[in-house]
Every structure is written in structure tokens, then in C-alpha cells.
PDB file of N, CA and C in Angstrom:
ATOM      1  N   UNK A   1       1.142  -0.973   0.569  1.00 72.00           N
ATOM      2  CA  UNK A   1      -0.162   0.053   0.287  1.00 72.00           C
ATOM      3  C   UNK A   1       0.881   1.285   0.015  1.00 72.00           C
ATOM      4  N   UNK A   2       0.916   2.041  -1.080  1.00 86.00           N
ATOM      5  CA  UNK A   2       1.296   3.474  -1.074  1.00 86.00           C
ATOM      6  C   UNK A   2       1.783   3.951   0.531  1.00 86.00           C
ATOM      7  N   UNK A   3       0.068   4.306   0.377  1.00 90.00           N
ATOM      8  CA  UNK A   3       0.106   5.446   1.645  1.00 90.00           C
ATOM      9  C   UNK A   3       0.618   5.045   2.895  1.00 90.00           C
ATOM     10  N   UNK A   4       0.886   3.627   2.943  1.00 90.00           N
ATOM     11  CA  UNK A   4       1.716   3.496   4.492  1.00 90.00           C
ATOM     12  C   UNK A   4       2.915   3.603   3.960  1.00 90.00           C
ATOM     13  N   UNK A   5       3.697   3.840   2.995  1.00 92.00           N
ATOM     14  CA  UNK A   5       5.367   3.673   2.713  1.00 92.00           C
ATOM     15  C   UNK A   5       5.331   5.526   2.848  1.00 92.00           C
ATOM     16  N   UNK A   6       4.518   6.173   2.417  1.00 94.00           N
ATOM     17  CA  UNK A   6       4.439   7.829   2.593  1.00 94.00           C
ATOM     18  C   UNK A   6       4.461   8.210   3.971  1.00 94.00           C
ATOM     19  N   UNK A   7       3.480   7.741   4.445  1.00 92.00           N
ATOM     20  CA  UNK A   7       3.223   8.025   5.777  1.00 92.00           C
ATOM     21  C   UNK A   7       4.439   7.829   7.092  1.00 92.00           C
ATOM     22  N   UNK A   8       4.795   6.629   6.105  1.00 94.00           N
ATOM     23  CA  UNK A   8       6.279   6.041   7.329  1.00 94.00           C
ATOM     24  C   UNK A   8       7.182   6.943   6.911  1.00 94.00           C
ATOM     25  N   UNK A   9       7.488   7.086   5.889  1.00 95.00           N
ATOM     26  CA  UNK A   9       8.544   8.053   4.984  1.00 95.00           C
ATOM     27  C   UNK A   9       8.365   9.673   5.916  1.00 95.00           C
ATOM     28  N   UNK A  10       7.342  10.125   5.677  1.00 94.00           N
ATOM     29  CA  UNK A  10       7.165  11.421   6.651  1.00 94.00           C
ATOM     30  C   UNK A  10       7.295  10.856   8.170  1.00 94.00           C
ATOM     31  N   UNK A  11       6.878  10.377   8.949  1.00 94.00           N
ATOM     32  CA  UNK A  11       7.434  10.058  10.170  1.00 94.00           C
ATOM     33  C   UNK A  11       8.473  10.198  10.548  1.00 94.00           C
ATOM     34  N   UNK A  12       9.623   9.479   9.103  1.00 95.00           N
ATOM     35  CA  UNK A  12      10.944   9.471   9.495  1.00 95.00           C
ATOM     36  C   UNK A  12      11.523  10.935   9.609  1.00 95.00           C
ATOM     37  N   UNK A  13      11.120  11.433   8.566  1.00 96.00           N
ATOM     38  CA  UNK A  13      11.321  12.877   8.113  1.00 96.00           C
ATOM     39  C   UNK A  13      11.289  13.822   9.101  1.00 96.00           C
ATOM     40  N   UNK A  14      10.003  13.836   9.816  1.00 95.00           N
ATOM     41  CA  UNK A  14       9.556  14.767  10.796  1.00 95.00           C
ATOM     42  C   UNK A  14      10.194  14.669  12.208  1.00 95.00           C
ATOM     43  N   UNK A  15      10.554  13.111  12.471  1.00 96.00           N
ATOM     44  CA  UNK A  15      11.359  12.674  13.850  1.00 96.00           C
ATOM     45  C   UNK A  15      12.511  12.963  13.812  1.00 96.00           C
ATOM     46  N   UNK A  16      13.550  13.414  12.631  1.00 96.00           N
ATOM     47  CA  UNK A  16      14.715  13.761  12.307  1.00 96.00           C
ATOM     48  C   UNK A  16      14.939  15.374  12.507  1.00 96.00           C
ATOM     49  N   UNK A  17      13.765  16.123  11.922  1.00 95.00           N
ATOM     50  CA  UNK A  17      13.356  17.297  12.490  1.00 95.00           C
ATOM     51  C   UNK A  17      12.805  17.583  13.833  1.00 95.00           C
ATOM     52  N   UNK A  18      12.321  16.689  14.650  1.00 95.00           N
ATOM     53  CA  UNK A  18      12.254  17.069  15.910  1.00 95.00           C
ATOM     54  C   UNK A  18      13.353  16.792  16.762  1.00 95.00           C
ATOM     55  N   UNK A  19      14.377  15.860  16.660  1.00 96.00           N
ATOM     56  CA  UNK A  19      15.443  15.328  16.934  1.00 96.00           C
ATOM     57  C   UNK A  19      16.282  16.944  16.813  1.00 96.00           C
ATOM     58  N   UNK A  20      16.880  17.303  15.520  1.00 96.00           N
ATOM     59  CA  UNK A  20      17.622  18.515  15.331  1.00 96.00           C
ATOM     60  C   UNK A  20      16.959  19.479  15.364  1.00 96.00           C
ATOM     61  N   UNK A  21      15.722  20.426  15.726  1.00 95.00           N
ATOM     62  CA  UNK A  21      15.720  20.865  16.314  1.00 95.00           C
ATOM     63  C   UNK A  21      15.165  20.815  18.133  1.00 95.00           C
ATOM     64  N   UNK A  22      15.121  20.074  18.736  1.00 94.00           N
ATOM     65  CA  UNK A  22      15.480  19.526  20.006  1.00 94.00           C
ATOM     66  C   UNK A  22      16.800  19.974  20.343  1.00 94.00           C
ATOM     67  N   UNK A  23      18.049  19.706  19.752  1.00 94.00           N
ATOM     68  CA  UNK A  23      19.275  19.891  19.535  1.00 94.00           C
ATOM     69  C   UNK A  23      19.787  20.811  19.654  1.00 94.00           C
ATOM     70  N   UNK A  24      19.204  21.911  18.605  1.00 95.00           N
ATOM     71  CA  UNK A  24      19.505  23.355  18.378  1.00 95.00           C
ATOM     72  C   UNK A  24      18.736  24.205  19.546  1.00 95.00           C
ATOM     73  N   UNK A  25      17.695  23.819  20.559  1.00 95.00           N
ATOM     74  CA  UNK A  25      16.703  24.416  21.136  1.00 95.00           C
ATOM     75  C   UNK A  25      16.123  24.921  20.432  1.00 95.00           C
ATOM     76  N   UNK A  26      15.383  24.721  19.703  1.00 95.00           N
ATOM     77  CA  UNK A  26      14.580  25.788  19.136  1.00 95.00           C
ATOM     78  C   UNK A  26      12.927  25.242  19.305  1.00 95.00           C
ATOM     79  N   UNK A  27      12.678  25.992  20.377  1.00 94.00           N
ATOM     80  CA  UNK A  27      11.627  25.199  21.330  1.00 94.00           C
ATOM     81  C   UNK A  27      10.275  25.042  20.275  1.00 94.00           C
ATOM     82  N   UNK A  28       9.990  26.355  19.754  1.00 94.00           N
ATOM     83  CA  UNK A  28       8.589  26.102  19.070  1.00 94.00           C
ATOM     84  C   UNK A  28       8.647  25.336  17.809  1.00 94.00           C
ATOM     85  N   UNK A  29       9.476  25.830  17.218  1.00 95.00           N
ATOM     86  CA  UNK A  29       9.639  24.287  15.968  1.00 95.00           C
ATOM     87  C   UNK A  29       9.651  23.004  16.185  1.00 95.00           C
ATOM     88  N   UNK A  30      10.144  23.112  17.385  1.00 94.00           N
ATOM     89  CA  UNK A  30      10.341  21.413  17.885  1.00 94.00           C
ATOM     90  C   UNK A  30       8.964  21.012  18.362  1.00 94.00           C
ATOM     91  N   UNK A  31       7.883  21.693  18.820  1.00 95.00           N
ATOM     92  CA  UNK A  31       7.242  21.339  19.002  1.00 95.00           C
ATOM     93  C   UNK A  31       5.831  21.238  17.718  1.00 95.00           C
ATOM     94  N   UNK A  32       6.011  21.622  16.723  1.00 96.00           N
ATOM     95  CA  UNK A  32       5.274  21.457  15.477  1.00 96.00           C
ATOM     96  C   UNK A  32       5.821  20.403  14.967  1.00 96.00           C
ATOM     97  N   UNK A  33       7.208  19.827  14.483  1.00 95.00           N
ATOM     98  CA  UNK A  33       7.575  18.743  14.371  1.00 95.00           C
ATOM     99  C   UNK A  33       6.873  17.605  15.176  1.00 95.00           C
ATOM    100  N   UNK A  34       6.960  17.614  16.412  1.00 95.00           N
ATOM    101  CA  UNK A  34       6.610  16.803  17.278  1.00 95.00           C
ATOM    102  C   UNK A  34       5.363  16.084  17.115  1.00 95.00           C
ATOM    103  N   UNK A  35       4.807  17.473  17.058  1.00 96.00           N
ATOM    104  CA  UNK A  35       2.903  17.323  16.536  1.00 96.00           C
ATOM    105  C   UNK A  35       2.897  16.180  15.237  1.00 96.00           C
ATOM    106  N   UNK A  36       3.614  17.206  14.175  1.00 95.00           N
ATOM    107  CA  UNK A  36       3.743  16.386  12.693  1.00 95.00           C
ATOM    108  C   UNK A  36       3.807  14.839  13.038  1.00 95.00           C
ATOM    109  N   UNK A  37       5.143  14.517  13.829  1.00 96.00           N
ATOM    110  CA  UNK A  37       5.571  13.390  13.455  1.00 96.00           C
ATOM    111  C   UNK A  37       4.399  12.431  14.635  1.00 96.00           C
ATOM    112  N   UNK A  38       3.867  12.811  15.233  1.00 96.00           N
ATOM    113  CA  UNK A  38       2.991  11.870  16.338  1.00 96.00           C
ATOM    114  C   UNK A  38       1.686  11.967  15.190  1.00 96.00           C
ATOM    115  N   UNK A  39       1.241  12.865  14.079  1.00 96.00           N
ATOM    116  CA  UNK A  39      -0.008  12.416  13.426  1.00 96.00           C
ATOM    117  C   UNK A  39       0.657  11.877  12.128  1.00 96.00           C
ATOM    118  N   UNK A  40       1.940  11.882  11.813  1.00 95.00           N
ATOM    119  CA  UNK A  40       2.472  11.037  10.376  1.00 95.00           C
ATOM    120  C   UNK A  40       2.721   9.546  11.141  1.00 95.00           C
ATOM    121  N   UNK A  41       2.839   9.243  12.608  1.00 95.00           N
ATOM    122  CA  UNK A  41       3.090   8.032  13.375  1.00 95.00           C
ATOM    123  C   UNK A  41       1.492   7.361  13.209  1.00 95.00           C
ATOM    124  N   UNK A  42       0.407   7.996  13.822  1.00 96.00           N
ATOM    125  CA  UNK A  42      -0.941   7.723  13.700  1.00 96.00           C
ATOM    126  C   UNK A  42      -1.568   7.190  12.585  1.00 96.00           C
ATOM    127  N   UNK A  43      -1.027   8.310  11.345  1.00 95.00           N
ATOM    128  CA  UNK A  43      -1.610   7.388  10.113  1.00 95.00           C
ATOM    129  C   UNK A  43      -0.789   6.465   9.345  1.00 95.00           C
ATOM    130  N   UNK A  44       0.492   6.249   9.663  1.00 94.00           N
ATOM    131  CA  UNK A  44       1.397   5.172   9.485  1.00 94.00           C
ATOM    132  C   UNK A  44       0.516   3.905   9.977  1.00 94.00           C
ATOM    133  N   UNK A  45       0.279   3.717  11.398  1.00 94.00           N
ATOM    134  CA  UNK A  45      -0.398   2.689  12.199  1.00 94.00           C
ATOM    135  C   UNK A  45      -1.674   2.495  11.544  1.00 94.00           C
ATOM    136  N   UNK A  46      -2.073   3.418  11.400  1.00 94.00           N
ATOM    137  CA  UNK A  46      -3.706   2.949  10.917  1.00 94.00           C
ATOM    138  C   UNK A  46      -3.702   2.562   9.318  1.00 94.00           C
ATOM    139  N   UNK A  47      -2.789   3.147   8.096  1.00 92.00           N
ATOM    140  CA  UNK A  47      -2.453   2.416   6.885  1.00 92.00           C
ATOM    141  C   UNK A  47      -2.297   0.936   7.008  1.00 92.00           C
ATOM    142  N   UNK A  48      -0.796   1.294   7.826  1.00 90.00           N
ATOM    143  CA  UNK A  48      -0.605  -0.610   7.985  1.00 90.00           C
ATOM    144  C   UNK A  48      -1.644  -1.811   8.651  1.00 90.00           C
ATOM    145  N   UNK A  49      -2.277  -1.262   9.225  1.00 90.00           N
ATOM    146  CA  UNK A  49      -3.489  -1.434  10.160  1.00 90.00           C
ATOM    147  C   UNK A  49      -4.755  -2.344   8.869  1.00 90.00           C
ATOM    148  N   UNK A  50      -4.579  -1.264   8.217  1.00 89.00           N
ATOM    149  CA  UNK A  50      -6.166  -1.449   6.813  1.00 89.00           C
ATOM    150  C   UNK A  50      -5.415  -2.694   6.148  1.00 89.00           C
ATOM    151  N   UNK A  51      -3.647  -2.658   5.785  1.00 88.00           N
ATOM    152  CA  UNK A  51      -3.446  -2.946   4.866  1.00 88.00           C
ATOM    153  C   UNK A  51      -3.155  -4.420   5.445  1.00 88.00           C
ATOM    154  N   UNK A  52      -2.862  -4.976   6.545  1.00 87.00           N
ATOM    155  CA  UNK A  52      -2.879  -6.327   6.855  1.00 87.00           C
ATOM    156  C   UNK A  52      -4.328  -6.841   7.101  1.00 87.00           C
ATOM    157  N   UNK A  53      -4.970  -6.222   7.613  1.00 86.00           N
ATOM    158  CA  UNK A  53      -6.431  -6.637   8.050  1.00 86.00           C
ATOM    159  C   UNK A  53      -6.656  -6.869   6.423  1.00 86.00           C
ATOM    160  N   UNK A  54      -6.747  -6.433   4.980  1.00 81.00           N
ATOM    161  CA  UNK A  54      -7.175  -6.487   4.160  1.00 81.00           C
ATOM    162  C   UNK A  54      -6.556  -8.096   3.799  1.00 81.00           C
ATOM    163  N   UNK A  55      -5.241  -8.143   3.729  1.00 78.00           N
ATOM    164  CA  UNK A  55      -4.996  -9.451   3.481  1.00 78.00           C
ATOM    165  C   UNK A  55      -5.434 -10.458   4.236  1.00 78.00           C
ATOM    166  N   UNK A  56      -5.636 -10.292   5.499  1.00 78.00           N
ATOM    167  CA  UNK A  56      -6.260 -11.448   6.316  1.00 78.00           C
ATOM    168  C   UNK A  56      -7.254 -11.710   6.153  1.00 78.00           C
ATOM    169  N   UNK A  57      -8.385 -10.857   5.584  1.00 75.00           N
ATOM    170  CA  UNK A  57      -9.726 -11.049   5.110  1.00 75.00           C
ATOM    171  C   UNK A  57      -9.403 -11.386   3.748  1.00 75.00           C
ATOM    172  N   UNK A  58      -8.801 -11.167   3.052  1.00 76.00           N
ATOM    173  CA  UNK A  58      -9.057 -12.395   1.564  1.00 76.00           C
ATOM    174  C   UNK A  58      -8.560 -13.285   1.761  1.00 76.00           C
ATOM    175  N   UNK A  59      -7.363 -13.916   2.866  1.00 75.00           N
ATOM    176  CA  UNK A  59      -7.155 -15.371   3.281  1.00 75.00           C
ATOM    177  C   UNK A  59      -8.436 -16.184   3.829  1.00 75.00           C
ATOM    178  N   UNK A  60      -9.250 -15.425   4.451  1.00 72.00           N
ATOM    179  CA  UNK A  60      -9.963 -15.904   5.310  1.00 72.00           C
ATOM    180  C   UNK A  60     -11.239 -16.409   4.326  1.00 72.00           C
ATOM    181  N   UNK A  61     -11.528 -15.352   3.332  1.00 70.00           N
ATOM    182  CA  UNK A  61     -12.262 -15.894   2.076  1.00 70.00           C
ATOM    183  C   UNK A  61     -11.959 -17.010   1.363  1.00 70.00           C
ATOM    184  N   UNK A  62     -10.337 -16.889   0.760  1.00 70.00           N
ATOM    185  CA  UNK A  62     -10.102 -18.096   0.182  1.00 70.00           C
ATOM    186  C   UNK A  62     -10.588 -19.335   0.835  1.00 70.00           C
ATOM    187  N   UNK A  63      -9.886 -19.413   2.206  1.00 65.00           N
ATOM    188  CA  UNK A  63     -10.367 -20.812   2.904  1.00 65.00           C
ATOM    189  C   UNK A  63     -11.463 -21.162   2.788  1.00 65.00           C
ATOM    190  N   UNK A  64     -12.777 -20.016   3.415  1.00 66.00           N
ATOM    191  CA  UNK A  64     -14.201 -20.513   3.174  1.00 66.00           C
ATOM    192  C   UNK A  64     -14.399 -20.730   2.196  1.00 66.00           C
ATOM    193  N   UNK A  65     -13.880 -20.327   0.743  1.00 65.00           N
ATOM    194  CA  UNK A  65     -14.597 -20.874  -0.459  1.00 65.00           C
ATOM    195  C   UNK A  65     -13.675 -22.581  -0.737  1.00 65.00           C
ATOM    196  N   UNK A  66     -12.555 -22.918  -0.203  1.00 64.00           N
ATOM    197  CA  UNK A  66     -12.337 -24.090  -0.409  1.00 64.00           C
ATOM    198  C   UNK A  66     -12.767 -24.892   0.242  1.00 64.00           C
ATOM    199  N   UNK A  67     -13.040 -24.670   1.622  1.00 64.00           N
ATOM    200  CA  UNK A  67     -13.948 -25.737   2.282  1.00 64.00           C
ATOM    201  C   UNK A  67     -15.450 -26.090   1.847  1.00 64.00           C
ATOM    202  N   UNK A  68     -16.164 -25.025   1.578  1.00 63.00           N
ATOM    203  CA  UNK A  68     -17.233 -24.898   0.742  1.00 63.00           C
ATOM    204  C   UNK A  68     -17.299 -25.961  -0.318  1.00 63.00           C
ATOM    205  N   UNK A  69     -16.412 -26.109  -1.149  1.00 60.00           N
ATOM    206  CA  UNK A  69     -16.498 -26.980  -2.198  1.00 60.00           C
ATOM    207  C   UNK A  69     -16.188 -28.346  -1.943  1.00 60.00           C
TER     208      UNK A  69
END
């Protein structure tokens, strides 16, 4: 799923920005990077969960069709 990859890369980029702004002691920028990182991580987890649940749903459907035959 493409969206999971992009949210994960966004989370990585914002985490690096959070670390950098924390190191440089830029408090307001650090706060925005941290909030952005949190949002990207939540969306990456959500999109990954959707991706995995769709795969398991397809597997269950194929198993149930084989047992019905």
C-alpha cells in the first residue's frame, strides 16, 4: 500500500526534524515537528493496520471458499 510507505517516510522525516530542533533548542519549531511526527505515526499505524487486515480478510475468504467446495 503506497499510503503506508509515504506516511512512514513522513514520520521518519519529521522525527529527524524533531531531533534536530531539539538539539538546536528551537522550542516552537520542536513542538510543531513533534506534533507532525505524532500525526504521521498515527496515520502510518492506521494505514498499516488496514493493509494487514485486508490481507487476512482475503486469506479467510479463500479458505472458506475452499472448504465450501
